[in-house]
Coordinates of C-alpha atoms and ligand atoms in Angstrom, one line a residue:
X1 CA 116.7 -204.9 44.2
X2 CA 114.0 -202.3 45.0
X3 CA 110.5 -203.5 45.6
X4 CA 109.4 -202.6 42.1
X5 CA 112.3 -204.5 40.5
X6 CA 111.7 -207.7 42.6
X7 CA 108.0 -207.5 41.8
X8 CA 108.6 -207.4 38.1
X9 CA 111.1 -210.2 38.5
X10 CA 108.4 -212.3 40.0
X11 CA 105.9 -211.4 37.3
X12 CA 108.6 -212.3 34.7
X13 CA 109.0 -215.7 36.3
X14 CA 105.2 -216.2 36.3
X15 CA 105.0 -215.4 32.6
X16 CA 107.8 -217.9 31.9
X17 CA 106.0 -220.5 34.0
X18 CA 102.9 -220.0 31.9
X19 CA 104.8 -220.9 28.7
X20 CA 105.7 -224.3 30.2
X21 CA 102.6 -225.3 32.2
X22 CA 99.3 -226.5 30.7
X23 CA 96.4 -224.2 30.5
X24 CA 94.7 -226.4 33.0
X25 CA 96.6 -224.6 35.9
X26 CA 94.1 -222.9 38.2
X27 CA 95.3 -221.5 41.5
X28 CA 98.3 -219.9 39.9
X29 CA 95.7 -217.8 38.1
X30 CA 93.7 -216.8 41.1
X31 CA 96.9 -216.1 43.2
X32 CA 99.4 -214.6 40.8
X33 CA 102.6 -214.6 42.8
X34 CA 105.8 -216.7 42.9
X35 CA 105.5 -218.4 46.3
X36 CA 108.9 -219.3 47.7
X37 CA 108.5 -220.0 51.4
X38 CA 105.7 -220.7 53.9
X39 CA 105.3 -221.2 57.6
X40 CA 102.2 -221.6 59.7
X41 CA 99.5 -219.4 58.2
X42 CA 101.8 -217.2 56.2
X43 CA 103.1 -217.6 52.6
X44 CA 106.0 -215.5 51.3
X45 CA 106.3 -214.3 47.7
X46 CA 109.6 -214.3 46.0
X47 CA 109.3 -210.5 45.9
X48 CA 109.0 -210.3 49.7
X49 CA 105.3 -209.9 49.8
X50 CA 103.5 -211.6 52.7
X51 CA 100.2 -213.4 52.4
X52 CA 97.9 -214.7 55.1
X53 CA 96.6 -218.1 53.9
X54 CA 92.9 -218.7 54.4
X55 CA 92.9 -221.6 51.9
X56 CA 95.3 -224.0 53.5
X57 CA 95.9 -226.1 50.5
X58 CA 92.1 -226.6 50.1
X59 CA 92.1 -228.2 53.6
X60 CA 95.4 -230.2 53.2
X61 CA 97.2 -228.0 55.7
X62 CA 95.1 -228.0 58.8
X63 CA 98.2 -227.8 61.0
X64 CA 99.7 -224.9 58.9
X65 CA 102.6 -224.8 56.5
X66 CA 105.8 -226.6 57.5
X67 CA 104.6 -227.3 61.0
X68 CA 107.9 -227.6 62.9
X69 CA 106.7 -230.2 65.3
X70 CA 105.7 -232.5 62.5
X71 CA 108.7 -231.6 60.4
X72 CA 111.0 -232.8 63.1
X73 CA 109.6 -236.3 62.8
X74 CA 110.1 -236.3 59.0
X75 CA 113.6 -235.0 59.3
X76 CA 114.4 -237.7 61.9
X77 CA 113.0 -240.4 59.6
X78 CA 114.9 -239.2 56.6
X79 CA 118.1 -238.9 58.6
X80 CA 117.9 -242.6 59.7
X81 CA 117.7 -244.0 56.1
X82 CA 114.4 -245.7 57.0
X83 CA 112.3 -247.1 54.1
X84 CA 110.6 -244.2 52.4
X85 CA 109.0 -246.1 49.5
X86 CA 108.3 -249.8 49.7
X87 CA 105.0 -250.2 47.8
X88 CA 102.8 -251.6 50.6
X89 CA 105.3 -253.8 52.3
X90 CA 105.2 -253.9 56.1
X91 CA 107.3 -251.2 57.9
X92 CA 107.5 -250.0 61.5
X93 CA 106.3 -246.6 60.3
X94 CA 103.0 -248.1 59.0
X95 CA 102.5 -250.2 62.1
X96 CA 103.1 -247.2 64.3
X97 CA 100.7 -245.1 62.4
X98 CA 97.9 -247.7 62.6
X99 CA 98.5 -248.4 66.3
X100 CA 98.5 -244.6 67.1
X101 CA 95.5 -243.9 65.0
X102 CA 93.6 -246.9 66.6
X103 CA 94.4 -246.0 70.2
X104 CA 94.2 -242.2 70.0
X105 CA 91.5 -241.6 67.5
X106 CA 89.3 -244.7 67.1
X107 CA 89.3 -246.3 70.5
X108 CA 88.5 -243.0 72.2
X109 CA 85.4 -242.7 70.0
X110 CA 84.3 -246.3 70.2
X111 CA 85.0 -246.9 66.6
X112 CA 86.6 -250.0 65.0
X113 CA 87.9 -250.1 61.5
X114 CA 90.3 -251.8 59.1
X115 CA 92.7 -249.5 57.3
X116 CA 93.1 -249.5 53.6
X117 CA 95.8 -247.3 52.1
X118 CA 94.9 -246.3 48.6
X119 CA 96.7 -244.3 45.9
X120 CA 97.7 -240.9 47.3
X121 CA 94.8 -238.7 46.0
X122 CA 91.4 -238.3 47.6
X123 CA 89.8 -239.3 44.3
X124 CA 91.6 -242.6 44.4
X125 CA 90.3 -243.3 47.9
X126 CA 86.8 -242.4 46.8
X127 CA 87.2 -244.8 43.8
X128 CA 88.2 -247.6 46.2
X129 CA 85.3 -246.9 48.5
X130 CA 82.7 -247.0 45.7
X131 CA 84.3 -250.1 44.2
X132 CA 84.3 -251.9 47.5
X133 CA 80.6 -251.0 48.1
X134 CA 79.7 -252.3 44.7
X135 CA 81.7 -255.5 45.4
X136 CA 80.0 -256.0 48.8
X137 CA 76.5 -255.5 47.6
X138 CA 76.6 -256.7 44.0
X139 CA 74.8 -253.5 43.1
X140 CA 75.9 -250.7 40.7
X141 CA 74.1 -247.5 41.7
X142 CA 75.4 -245.0 44.1
X143 CA 73.5 -242.2 45.8
X144 CA 75.3 -238.9 46.1
X145 CA 74.0 -235.4 46.7
X146 CA 73.5 -232.2 44.9
X147 CA 76.6 -230.0 45.0
X148 CA 78.6 -232.9 46.4
X149 CA 82.3 -233.1 45.4
X150 CA 84.3 -236.3 45.4
X151 CA 87.2 -235.8 43.0
X152 CA 88.1 -235.8 39.3
X153 CA 88.7 -239.5 38.3
X154 CA 85.8 -241.0 36.4
X155 CA 84.1 -242.8 39.2
X156 CA 84.6 -239.9 41.7
X157 CA 83.5 -237.2 39.2
X158 CA 80.4 -239.3 38.4
X159 CA 79.4 -238.7 42.0
X160 CA 80.3 -235.0 41.8
X161 CA 77.5 -232.5 41.1
X162 CA 79.4 -229.7 39.3
X163 CA 78.6 -229.5 35.6
X164 CA 81.9 -227.8 34.7
X165 CA 83.9 -230.8 36.1
X166 CA 81.4 -233.4 34.7
X167 CA 81.4 -231.9 31.2
X168 CA 85.3 -232.0 31.0
X169 CA 85.1 -235.8 30.6
X170 CA 83.1 -236.1 27.5
X171 CA 82.3 -239.6 28.7
X172 CA 79.2 -241.0 30.2
X173 CA 79.4 -240.9 34.0
X174 CA 77.0 -243.7 34.9
X175 CA 76.1 -245.5 38.1
X176 CA 75.1 -242.5 40.3
X177 CA 71.8 -240.9 41.2
X178 CA 71.8 -237.4 42.7
X179 CA 69.5 -236.6 45.5
X180 CA 68.8 -233.2 47.2
X181 CA 71.2 -232.4 50.0
X182 CA 69.9 -231.1 53.3
X183 CA 68.3 -227.7 52.8
X184 CA 68.4 -227.9 49.0
X185 CA 64.8 -226.9 48.7
X186 CA 64.9 -224.6 51.7
X187 CA 64.6 -225.3 55.4
X188 CA 61.1 -226.6 55.3
X189 CA 61.6 -229.5 52.9
X190 CA 62.8 -232.7 54.5
X191 CA 65.0 -234.2 51.7
X192 CA 65.8 -237.2 53.8
X193 CA 62.2 -238.4 53.8
X194 CA 62.1 -237.7 50.0
X195 CA 65.1 -240.0 49.6
X196 CA 63.5 -242.6 51.8
X197 CA 60.3 -242.7 49.8
X198 CA 62.1 -243.0 46.5
X199 CA 64.4 -245.8 47.7
X200 CA 61.6 -247.8 49.3
X201 CA 59.3 -247.5 46.3
X202 CA 60.0 -250.5 44.0
X203 CA 58.7 -248.5 41.1
X204 CA 60.4 -245.2 41.6
X205 CA 62.9 -245.9 38.8
X206 CA 65.9 -245.6 41.0
X207 CA 68.1 -248.7 41.3
X208 CA 68.9 -250.0 44.8
X209 CA 72.2 -248.4 45.8
X210 CA 75.4 -250.0 46.7
X211 CA 76.3 -247.0 48.8
X212 CA 75.2 -243.5 49.9
X213 CA 78.1 -241.2 49.9
X214 CA 77.9 -237.9 51.7
X215 CA 79.9 -234.9 53.0
X216 CA 78.7 -233.5 56.4
X217 CA 79.7 -230.1 55.1
X218 CA 80.1 -229.6 51.4
X219 CA 83.6 -228.1 51.1
X220 CA 83.6 -227.4 47.4
X221 CA 79.8 -227.2 47.1
X222 CA 79.4 -224.0 49.1
X223 CA 80.0 -224.9 52.8
X224 CA 76.4 -226.3 53.1
X225 CA 76.3 -228.0 56.5
X226 CA 73.9 -230.9 57.0
X227 CA 72.1 -231.1 60.2
X228 CA 72.5 -233.8 62.8
X229 CA 69.0 -235.2 62.3
X230 CA 69.4 -235.3 58.5
X231 CA 72.7 -237.1 58.6
X232 CA 71.3 -239.6 61.1
X233 CA 68.3 -240.2 58.8
X234 CA 70.6 -240.8 55.8
X235 CA 72.6 -243.3 57.8
X236 CA 69.3 -245.1 58.8
X237 CA 68.1 -245.1 55.2
X238 CA 71.3 -246.6 54.0
X239 CA 71.0 -249.4 56.6
X240 CA 67.3 -250.0 55.7
X241 CA 68.0 -250.3 52.0
X242 CA 71.1 -252.5 52.4
X243 CA 73.5 -249.8 51.1
X244 CA 76.9 -248.9 52.6
X245 CA 77.0 -245.6 54.3
X246 CA 80.1 -243.7 53.2
X247 CA 81.3 -240.4 54.8
X248 CA 83.7 -238.5 52.5
X249 CA 85.7 -236.8 55.3
X250 CA 88.5 -235.8 52.9
X251 CA 88.2 -232.1 53.5
X252 CA 86.1 -231.8 56.7
X253 CA 88.0 -234.5 58.6
X254 CA 91.2 -234.2 60.7
X255 CA 89.7 -231.5 62.9
X256 CA 88.4 -229.0 60.4
X257 CA 84.9 -228.8 61.9
X258 CA 86.1 -229.1 65.5
X259 CA 86.2 -232.8 66.2
X260 CA 88.7 -235.2 64.5
X261 CA 85.9 -236.7 62.3
X262 CA 83.3 -234.2 61.1
X263 CA 80.5 -236.7 61.8
X264 CA 81.2 -237.0 65.6
X265 CA 78.6 -234.3 66.5
X266 CA 75.9 -236.5 64.9
X267 CA 77.2 -239.6 66.6
X268 CA 77.4 -241.5 63.2
X269 CA 79.0 -244.8 62.6
X270 CA 79.8 -244.9 58.8
X271 CA 80.5 -248.2 57.1
X272 CA 83.4 -246.5 55.3
X273 CA 85.2 -243.2 56.1
X274 CA 87.4 -241.6 53.4
X275 CA 90.3 -239.5 54.6
X276 CA 93.0 -237.7 52.7
X277 CA 94.0 -234.0 52.5
X278 CA 95.2 -233.2 56.1
X279 CA 95.7 -236.8 57.1
X280 CA 99.5 -236.6 56.7
X281 CA 99.5 -233.3 58.6
X282 CA 102.2 -231.8 56.4
X283 CA 100.7 -231.6 53.0
X284 CA 102.3 -234.9 51.9
X285 CA 99.9 -237.0 49.9
X286 CA 98.3 -239.8 51.9
X287 CA 94.8 -241.3 51.5
X288 CA 93.0 -244.1 53.2
X289 CA 89.7 -245.8 53.9
X290 CA 88.5 -246.9 57.2
X291 CA 86.4 -250.0 56.6
X292 CA 84.0 -251.8 59.0
X293 CA 85.5 -255.2 59.5
X294 CA 82.6 -257.1 57.9
X295 CA 82.8 -255.1 54.7
X296 CA 86.5 -255.8 54.1
X297 CA 85.9 -258.3 51.4
X298 CA 88.8 -257.5 49.2
X299 CA 90.9 -260.3 47.9
X300 CA 94.7 -259.9 48.3
X301 CA 96.0 -257.4 45.7
X302 CA 92.5 -256.9 44.1
X303 CA 92.9 -253.1 44.4
X304 CA 96.5 -252.0 44.1
X305 CA 98.7 -249.0 43.3
X306 CA 102.3 -247.9 43.5
X307 CA 102.0 -245.2 46.1
X308 CA 100.0 -246.6 48.9
X309 CA 100.7 -245.5 52.4
X310 CA 103.9 -243.6 51.7
X311 CA 106.1 -244.0 54.8
X312 CA 107.1 -240.4 55.0
X313 CA 103.5 -239.4 55.1
X314 CA 102.7 -242.0 57.6
X315 CA 105.4 -240.7 59.9
X316 CA 104.1 -237.1 59.6
X317 CA 100.5 -238.4 60.1
X318 CA 101.6 -240.2 63.3
X319 CA 103.4 -237.0 64.6
X320 CA 100.3 -234.9 63.9
X321 CA 98.1 -237.2 65.9
X322 CA 100.6 -237.3 68.8
X323 CA 100.9 -233.5 68.8
X324 CA 97.3 -232.5 68.5
X325 CA 94.9 -235.3 69.4
X326 CA 96.1 -236.9 72.6
X327 CA 94.0 -234.4 74.6
X328 CA 90.8 -232.5 73.9
X329 CA 92.4 -229.0 74.1
X330 CA 93.2 -228.7 70.4
X331 CA 89.7 -229.7 69.4
X332 CA 88.2 -227.2 71.9
X333 CA 90.4 -224.5 70.6
X334 CA 89.2 -225.1 67.0
X335 CA 85.6 -224.9 68.2
X336 CA 86.2 -221.7 70.0
X337 CA 88.1 -220.1 67.1
X338 CA 85.3 -221.3 64.7
X339 CA 82.7 -219.6 66.8
X340 CA 84.7 -216.4 66.8
X341 CA 85.1 -216.5 63.0
X342 CA 81.4 -217.2 62.6
X343 CA 80.4 -214.2 64.8
X344 CA 82.8 -211.9 62.9
X345 CA 81.5 -213.0 59.5
X346 CA 77.9 -212.7 60.7
X347 CA 78.6 -209.2 61.9
X348 CA 80.1 -208.3 58.5
X349 CA 77.2 -209.9 56.7
X350 CA 74.6 -208.2 58.8
X351 CA 76.0 -204.8 57.8
X352 CA 74.6 -205.4 54.4
X353 CA 71.1 -206.4 55.2
X354 CA 70.0 -210.0 54.5
X355 CA 71.8 -210.3 51.2
X356 CA 74.6 -212.4 52.6
X357 CA 74.6 -215.7 54.5
X358 CA 77.2 -217.4 56.6
X359 CA 77.4 -221.2 56.2
X360 CA 79.6 -224.1 57.5
X361 CA 80.7 -225.6 60.8
X362 CA 83.8 -225.2 63.0
X363 CA 86.7 -223.6 61.1
X364 CA 85.1 -224.4 57.7
X365 CA 83.0 -221.3 56.9
X366 CA 81.6 -219.6 53.8
X367 CA 80.1 -216.3 53.1
X368 CA 77.4 -216.6 50.4
X369 CA 77.4 -213.4 48.4
X370 CA 74.5 -212.0 46.4
X371 CA 76.5 -212.4 43.1
X372 CA 79.5 -214.3 41.8
X373 CA 81.0 -210.9 40.8
X374 CA 81.0 -209.7 44.4
X375 CA 82.7 -212.8 45.6
X376 CA 85.2 -212.7 42.7
X377 CA 86.1 -209.0 43.1
X378 CA 86.4 -209.4 46.9
X379 CA 88.8 -212.3 46.6
X380 CA 90.9 -210.4 44.0
X381 CA 91.1 -207.3 46.2
X382 CA 91.9 -209.5 49.2
X383 CA 94.9 -211.0 47.4
X384 CA 96.2 -207.6 46.4
X385 CA 96.1 -206.7 50.1
X386 CA 97.8 -210.0 51.2
X387 CA 95.1 -212.5 51.8
X388 CA 94.7 -215.8 50.1
X389 CA 91.0 -216.7 50.0
X390 CA 89.1 -219.0 47.6
X391 CA 85.6 -219.2 46.3
X392 CA 83.4 -222.2 45.9
X393 CA 79.7 -223.2 45.6
X394 CA 77.2 -222.5 42.8
X395 CA 78.8 -220.1 40.3
X396 CA 81.7 -219.5 42.8
X397 CA 79.4 -217.3 44.8
X398 CA 80.6 -218.3 48.2
X399 CA 83.9 -217.0 49.7
X400 CA 85.5 -219.8 51.6
X401 CA 87.4 -219.5 54.9
X402 CA 89.7 -222.4 55.7
X403 CA 92.5 -220.9 57.9
X404 CA 94.9 -223.3 59.5
X405 CA 93.5 -224.8 62.7
X406 CA 96.7 -223.6 64.4
X407 CA 96.3 -219.9 63.3
X408 CA 97.0 -217.4 66.0
X409 CA 94.2 -214.9 66.8
X410 CA 96.2 -211.9 65.7
X411 CA 96.8 -213.3 62.2
X412 CA 93.2 -214.5 62.0
X413 CA 91.8 -211.0 62.8
X414 CA 94.3 -209.4 60.4
X415 CA 93.0 -211.7 57.7
X416 CA 89.4 -211.0 58.5
X417 CA 90.1 -207.3 58.5
X418 CA 91.6 -207.5 55.0
X419 CA 88.5 -209.5 53.9
X420 CA 86.1 -206.9 55.3
X421 CA 87.9 -204.0 53.6
X422 CA 88.0 -206.0 50.3
X423 CA 84.3 -206.7 50.5
X424 CA 83.5 -203.0 51.1
X425 CA 85.6 -202.1 48.1
X426 CA 84.0 -204.8 45.9
X427 CA 80.5 -203.6 46.9
X428 CA 81.3 -200.1 45.7
X429 CA 82.4 -201.5 42.3
X430 CA 79.7 -204.2 41.7
X431 CA 76.1 -203.5 41.1
X432 CA 74.1 -205.7 43.4
X433 CA 70.8 -204.3 44.7
Ligands
PLP1 C1 89.5 -232.7 47.7 C2 88.3 -233.6 47.8 C3 88.3 -234.8 47.1 C4 89.3 -235.2 46.1 O1 90.6 -235.3 46.6 P1 91.8 -235.2 45.5 O2 93.1 -235.4 46.4 O3 91.8 -233.8 44.9 O4 91.6 -236.2 44.5 C5 87.2 -235.7 47.3 N1 86.3 -235.3 48.2 C6 86.3 -234.2 48.9 C7 85.2 -233.9 49.9 C8 87.3 -233.3 48.7 O5 87.3 -232.1 49.4

């Protein structure tokens, strides 16, 4: 088949897909191609087109697509007929994961936690964290932050700021009070002391919280990065008001910001850490809570689920830790590449006066555009040129850069080059001054 024939074959398949799949589908609309294979930072279309992936499964593929080092562990496990699904029965794979995670990740950082494997989605882990906090404290209210994102199930979406997601429920979403995130009112307003005043005032109208849940960088909310001082203040406030301090590290954890946990730079010690997305290292679903020992007040079987701690995902998660986290070189590499990306994006931004802003930390960066149309047209043009890049934040105004942490510099620069050209084209088409 010629290139044109294969392309129309792919489009035909997409049209067929649309007749089967619910209207709720979303990424297949932003990225209209039939993706058949993937490796590292590249995805291949059925029609032979090549795409550089700057989305990485929304942060579920920090080590790239089909990482061969991790894949070998999965293949070995499958070949040996070891237990793949066993509810939450004890398996050597689970023990090995917890031992490896404890010695390589936790002990090195002076952290000590119990592991709770929840249902496979991030949202189900968030639900478990909120439920446990309410159980520990006997309180109902939870403090979350403007533009925070914690998932789509009722409890998790109640703690999510976005009105589009909230409105889809047509249900009341109680039990959460939103407070302004770091920088919400500009750099000069200290929103942590605002929170402290409200929580310490017996007549503020805000119920004492069971938990304060926070992202150190808001992945869906526009790559807003909280400062070290602000995060430390929020942790102190939680302690002072008797609330559990939860860090939702689902998207920013597993090395995305440079360190394994995104809160390491601020030297935090959360009561609960929520991990999912890149935890399995291979895009397999795996979610868990890390719980400070004293707060592990669950009764046996009180929070359950069919798919908890899937063994195949635990095997790949162990392999990822062994491959990337036994020394500091991977982490340093991510920090270096993050700085490089940041400088490049700042250079692109500065070419257009002060209408753009670069946000984020490590290899989680965003370019805040003057209008949603500019961000949208840029992403569409980029896809036509072979770059997968997503938007997020208020009105989808922020172009989001989440390349695999393992991306080689040549591919990274090629992707950024495509982005820069796409932005230039978008600025010619969209009115913005
Ligand atoms: C993706 C995400 C979730 C939800 O995870 P799902 O697997 O989509 O349920 C929760 N919190 C954060 C910070 C996320 O990025």
